[in-house]
């Protein structure tokens, strides 16, 4: 069948622009509209190839996919240090509205790592009727923030400095001071929003949860299992799967996880929702 990819800039209300790439099938009908929400900081760059490969696979299966750099990220306007959590939520809502205005098809927000938190909160806070697709989701923003702060602490240790650990960085953020970490200036407003974020299921559709693992047991992470069981008990529609693959978002070299792409395409494009209800 083949698919087409078109880059463009999506304007915001303040005169800024978000770099976007639209992947769409070459057929007239579109089975679904998918918005990708990339992960945090350097994980976004490590994941670009996987996001593009999955977007092409979705388009070949009849779905339109929008890859969008959030405010201050990639080729979008603004600096990373200027971005806030609310800015990122607004970007997701804007991208979703753009897709819904052009495609009469069910909406899915597809997040990766901390991007899952952004997608889930945007859907909940703004009552977006959509499915949620999670790739290796972080269950709480405080975990993502702590991991990011530890990068700074690790650098200090390598440099022979005793900087007071992550607590000192948190104190600076609480005073409204930005913190420079691994080449990214972290805005206190972004850090605060991230730390308060918790992963939520879709309230209007299905949540699809995929993880990659280098192990052979096919087991979800323990925290994932606990949260998914809680969601299912509460009556939410959830389907989960673990596939073999590398942690491409943090690998030294750019890596691919073809089994993840195959499983995601199968679950989103071919598996009936009724078969995924607990």
Short mmCIF file of C-alpha atoms in Angstrom, two decimals:
data_model
loop_
_atom_site.label_atom_id
_atom_site.label_comp_id
_atom_site.label_asym_id
_atom_site.label_seq_id
_atom_site.Cartn_x
_atom_site.Cartn_y
_atom_site.Cartn_z
CA UNK A 1 0.00 0.00 0.00
CA UNK A 2 2.65 2.52 1.07
CA UNK A 3 2.24 5.70 3.06
CA UNK A 4 3.11 9.36 2.75
CA UNK A 5 4.88 11.58 5.29
CA UNK A 6 4.51 15.36 5.27
CA UNK A 7 6.42 17.74 7.61
CA UNK A 8 4.83 21.06 8.60
CA UNK A 9 4.60 23.57 11.44
CA UNK A 10 1.50 23.79 13.62
CA UNK A 11 0.93 27.28 15.02
CA UNK A 12 0.01 27.96 18.62
CA UNK A 13 -2.02 30.85 20.01
CA UNK A 14 1.08 32.83 21.05
CA UNK A 15 2.73 32.83 17.64
CA UNK A 16 4.94 29.81 18.30
CA UNK A 17 5.25 26.77 16.08
CA UNK A 18 5.38 23.04 16.69
CA UNK A 19 7.29 20.87 14.28
CA UNK A 20 5.05 18.04 13.06
CA UNK A 21 5.24 15.15 10.62
CA UNK A 22 2.00 13.64 9.40
CA UNK A 23 2.06 10.02 8.26
CA UNK A 24 -1.08 9.02 6.44
CA UNK A 25 -2.17 6.10 4.30
CA UNK A 26 -2.43 6.53 0.56
CA UNK A 27 -6.02 5.32 0.71
CA UNK A 28 -8.97 7.70 0.95
CA UNK A 29 -10.39 6.14 4.11
CA UNK A 30 -8.58 6.46 7.45
CA UNK A 31 -9.23 3.88 10.17
CA UNK A 32 -7.81 5.88 13.06
CA UNK A 33 -6.11 9.15 14.03
CA UNK A 34 -3.05 8.78 16.28
CA UNK A 35 -1.06 11.51 18.03
CA UNK A 36 2.41 10.59 19.32
CA UNK A 37 3.69 12.15 22.56
CA UNK A 38 7.45 11.75 22.75
CA UNK A 39 9.47 11.03 25.91
CA UNK A 40 11.44 13.41 28.12
CA UNK A 41 14.71 15.18 27.23
CA UNK A 42 17.37 13.01 25.55
CA UNK A 43 15.07 9.97 25.43
CA UNK A 44 13.18 11.78 22.66
CA UNK A 45 16.26 11.83 20.42
CA UNK A 46 17.06 8.18 21.11
CA UNK A 47 13.48 7.21 20.22
CA UNK A 48 12.94 9.15 17.00
CA UNK A 49 13.69 6.24 14.70
CA UNK A 50 11.35 3.88 16.54
CA UNK A 51 8.58 6.48 16.49
CA UNK A 52 9.02 6.98 12.76
CA UNK A 53 9.05 3.23 12.06
CA UNK A 54 5.88 2.71 14.08
CA UNK A 55 4.19 5.67 12.42
CA UNK A 56 4.90 4.16 9.00
CA UNK A 57 3.56 0.79 10.15
CA UNK A 58 0.37 2.45 11.40
CA UNK A 59 -0.03 4.35 8.13
CA UNK A 60 0.46 1.18 6.11
CA UNK A 61 -2.35 -0.33 8.22
CA UNK A 62 -4.70 2.55 7.36
CA UNK A 63 -4.15 4.96 10.26
CA UNK A 64 -3.07 8.61 10.17
CA UNK A 65 -0.29 9.48 12.65
CA UNK A 66 0.95 12.87 13.82
CA UNK A 67 4.46 13.08 15.27
CA UNK A 68 4.77 16.42 17.07
CA UNK A 69 7.71 18.01 18.90
CA UNK A 70 6.41 19.60 22.08
CA UNK A 71 7.20 23.19 23.09
CA UNK A 72 10.94 23.67 23.44
CA UNK A 73 11.76 20.24 22.04
CA UNK A 74 13.34 19.20 18.77
CA UNK A 75 12.60 21.65 15.96
CA UNK A 76 9.65 23.35 17.67
CA UNK A 77 9.90 26.96 18.78
CA UNK A 78 11.12 27.95 22.22
CA UNK A 79 13.86 26.56 24.43
CA UNK A 80 13.47 23.47 26.56
CA UNK A 81 14.07 25.65 29.62
CA UNK A 82 11.01 27.77 28.76
CA UNK A 83 8.57 24.87 28.54
CA UNK A 84 6.04 24.17 31.29
CA UNK A 85 3.91 21.12 31.99
CA UNK A 86 0.78 23.02 30.98
CA UNK A 87 2.46 24.00 27.70
CA UNK A 88 2.96 20.35 26.87
CA UNK A 89 -0.61 19.43 27.78
CA UNK A 90 -1.86 22.24 25.54
CA UNK A 91 0.34 20.96 22.70
CA UNK A 92 -1.24 17.51 22.92
CA UNK A 93 -4.75 18.97 22.97
CA UNK A 94 -3.92 21.20 19.99
CA UNK A 95 -2.48 18.29 18.01
CA UNK A 96 -5.51 16.13 18.82
CA UNK A 97 -7.89 18.88 17.70
CA UNK A 98 -5.94 19.28 14.46
CA UNK A 99 -6.23 15.56 13.74
CA UNK A 100 -9.92 15.34 14.65
CA UNK A 101 -10.70 18.28 12.36
CA UNK A 102 -9.17 16.43 9.41
CA UNK A 103 -9.95 12.78 10.00
CA UNK A 104 -13.33 11.35 10.89
CA UNK A 105 -11.81 8.45 12.79
CA UNK A 106 -11.28 7.31 16.41
CA UNK A 107 -8.52 9.18 18.23
CA UNK A 108 -5.59 7.53 20.01
CA UNK A 109 -2.93 9.31 22.09
CA UNK A 110 0.29 7.31 21.91
CA UNK A 111 2.89 8.05 24.56
CA UNK A 112 6.39 6.77 25.20
CA UNK A 113 7.89 6.72 28.71
CA UNK A 114 7.14 10.10 30.36
CA UNK A 115 5.16 11.00 27.24
CA UNK A 116 2.55 8.53 28.52
CA UNK A 117 2.04 10.78 31.55
CA UNK A 118 1.57 13.82 29.32
CA UNK A 119 -0.87 11.99 27.05
CA UNK A 120 -2.90 10.56 29.93
CA UNK A 121 -3.20 13.85 31.80
CA UNK A 122 -4.13 15.75 28.63
CA UNK A 123 -6.87 13.22 27.94
CA UNK A 124 -8.19 13.34 31.51
CA UNK A 125 -7.93 17.06 32.19
CA UNK A 126 -9.43 18.08 28.85
CA UNK A 127 -11.96 15.23 28.58
CA UNK A 128 -10.65 14.00 25.24
CA UNK A 129 -12.60 10.97 23.94
CA UNK A 130 -9.74 8.68 22.96
CA UNK A 131 -7.89 5.44 23.40
CA UNK A 132 -4.48 5.54 25.06
CA UNK A 133 -1.44 3.65 23.79
CA UNK A 134 1.45 3.34 26.23
CA UNK A 135 4.98 2.35 25.28
CA UNK A 136 7.09 1.49 28.35
CA UNK A 137 5.08 3.91 30.48
CA UNK A 138 6.36 5.56 33.62
CA UNK A 139 3.68 5.10 36.26
CA UNK A 140 4.49 8.34 38.09
CA UNK A 141 6.17 11.58 37.09
CA UNK A 142 8.20 11.71 40.28
CA UNK A 143 10.09 8.67 39.01
CA UNK A 144 10.94 10.43 35.76
CA UNK A 145 12.03 13.57 37.59
CA UNK A 146 14.18 11.64 40.06
CA UNK A 147 15.92 9.79 37.23
CA UNK A 148 16.62 13.05 35.45
CA UNK A 149 18.00 14.73 38.58
CA UNK A 150 20.29 11.77 39.20
CA UNK A 151 22.03 12.47 35.89
CA UNK A 152 23.27 15.73 37.40
CA UNK A 153 24.37 14.01 40.61
CA UNK A 154 26.23 11.34 38.63
CA UNK A 155 28.10 14.00 36.67
CA UNK A 156 29.10 15.76 39.88
CA UNK A 157 30.46 12.50 41.26
CA UNK A 158 32.47 11.88 38.09
CA UNK A 159 33.85 15.40 38.37
CA UNK A 160 34.84 14.78 41.99
CA UNK A 161 32.24 17.18 43.38
CA UNK A 162 29.96 16.73 46.36
CA UNK A 163 26.85 18.61 45.36
CA UNK A 164 24.33 17.52 47.97
CA UNK A 165 22.45 15.00 45.85
CA UNK A 166 19.00 15.37 44.35
CA UNK A 167 17.61 17.10 47.44
CA UNK A 168 19.69 20.20 46.73
CA UNK A 169 18.39 20.27 43.17
CA UNK A 170 14.82 19.95 44.39
CA UNK A 171 15.34 22.85 46.77
CA UNK A 172 16.58 25.02 43.91
CA UNK A 173 13.56 24.09 41.83
CA UNK A 174 11.22 24.85 44.73
CA UNK A 175 12.74 28.35 44.93
CA UNK A 176 11.91 28.87 41.26
CA UNK A 177 15.46 28.38 40.00
CA UNK A 178 16.05 26.42 36.78
CA UNK A 179 18.50 23.53 36.93
CA UNK A 180 20.88 22.58 34.13
CA UNK A 181 21.00 18.79 33.68
CA UNK A 182 22.72 16.92 30.86
CA UNK A 183 22.45 19.91 28.55
CA UNK A 184 18.79 20.62 29.36
CA UNK A 185 17.66 23.58 31.46
CA UNK A 186 14.80 22.29 33.59
CA UNK A 187 12.03 24.82 34.21
CA UNK A 188 10.66 24.64 37.80
CA UNK A 189 7.11 24.76 36.40
CA UNK A 190 7.84 21.76 34.21
CA UNK A 191 9.45 19.88 37.09
CA UNK A 192 6.47 20.59 39.37
CA UNK A 193 3.94 19.36 36.83
CA UNK A 194 5.97 16.27 36.08
CA UNK A 195 6.39 15.37 39.74
CA UNK A 196 2.65 15.57 40.39
CA UNK A 197 1.68 13.49 37.35
CA UNK A 198 0.38 9.94 37.75
CA UNK A 199 -0.54 7.56 34.98
CA UNK A 200 -4.27 7.30 34.35
CA UNK A 201 -6.23 4.95 32.05
CA UNK A 202 -8.53 6.06 29.28
CA UNK A 203 -11.96 6.86 30.70
CA UNK A 204 -13.68 6.74 27.30
CA UNK A 205 -11.90 3.93 25.47
CA UNK A 206 -9.17 1.36 25.76
CA UNK A 207 -5.67 1.56 27.24
CA UNK A 208 -3.05 -0.53 25.45
CA UNK A 209 0.13 -1.13 27.44
CA UNK A 210 3.30 -2.50 25.84
CA UNK A 211 6.70 -3.10 27.36
CA UNK A 212 9.94 -4.43 25.94
CA UNK A 213 12.22 -6.71 27.90
CA UNK A 214 15.52 -8.47 27.35
CA UNK A 215 14.32 -11.33 29.56
CA UNK A 216 12.62 -14.46 28.29
CA UNK A 217 9.90 -14.71 30.95
CA UNK A 218 7.54 -12.26 29.23
CA UNK A 219 6.64 -10.64 32.55
CA UNK A 220 5.57 -7.05 33.03
CA UNK A 221 7.41 -4.90 35.52
CA UNK A 222 5.92 -5.42 39.02
CA UNK A 223 4.68 -1.83 39.28
CA UNK A 224 2.99 -2.21 35.90
CA UNK A 225 1.21 -5.39 36.94
CA UNK A 226 -0.10 -3.78 40.12
CA UNK A 227 -1.44 -0.71 38.33
CA UNK A 228 -3.02 -2.65 35.46
CA UNK A 229 -4.80 -4.98 37.89
CA UNK A 230 -6.15 -1.94 39.74
CA UNK A 231 -7.44 -0.43 36.51
CA UNK A 232 -9.12 -3.66 35.43
CA UNK A 233 -10.73 -4.08 38.84
CA UNK A 234 -12.15 -0.57 38.46
CA UNK A 235 -13.73 -1.62 35.16
CA UNK A 236 -11.33 -0.03 32.68
CA UNK A 237 -10.57 -1.69 29.36
CA UNK A 238 -6.90 -2.62 29.29
CA UNK A 239 -4.77 -4.90 27.16
CA UNK A 240 -1.11 -5.49 27.94
CA UNK A 241 1.77 -7.27 26.24
CA UNK A 242 5.51 -7.76 26.75
CA UNK A 243 7.80 -8.34 23.77
CA UNK A 244 11.50 -9.02 23.38
CA UNK A 245 13.54 -5.92 22.66
CA UNK A 246 16.17 -3.45 23.85
CA UNK A 247 15.56 -0.27 25.88
CA UNK A 248 15.97 1.83 22.75
CA UNK A 249 15.08 5.10 24.53
CA UNK A 250 18.27 4.91 26.63
CA UNK A 251 20.65 2.87 24.47
CA UNK A 252 24.06 4.27 23.62
CA UNK A 253 23.46 3.68 19.91
CA UNK A 254 20.18 4.07 18.05
CA UNK A 255 18.40 0.71 18.32
CA UNK A 256 15.22 -0.85 16.97
CA UNK A 257 12.65 -3.17 18.54
CA UNK A 258 10.82 -4.77 15.59
CA UNK A 259 8.76 -7.06 17.81
CA UNK A 260 7.34 -4.00 19.55
CA UNK A 261 6.28 -2.49 16.24
CA UNK A 262 4.65 -5.73 15.11
CA UNK A 263 2.80 -6.21 18.42
CA UNK A 264 1.66 -2.58 18.58
CA UNK A 265 0.32 -2.63 15.03
CA UNK A 266 -1.49 -5.88 15.70
CA UNK A 267 -3.11 -4.68 18.93
CA UNK A 268 -4.11 -1.22 17.75
CA UNK A 269 -5.10 -1.99 14.18
CA UNK A 270 -6.41 -5.52 14.24
CA UNK A 271 -7.43 -6.72 17.72
CA UNK A 272 -11.09 -6.08 18.59
CA UNK A 273 -11.68 -4.01 21.72
CA UNK A 274 -14.16 -6.60 23.05
CA UNK A 275 -11.36 -9.18 23.21
CA UNK A 276 -9.34 -6.94 25.52
CA UNK A 277 -11.86 -6.43 28.31
CA UNK A 278 -10.87 -8.10 31.54
#
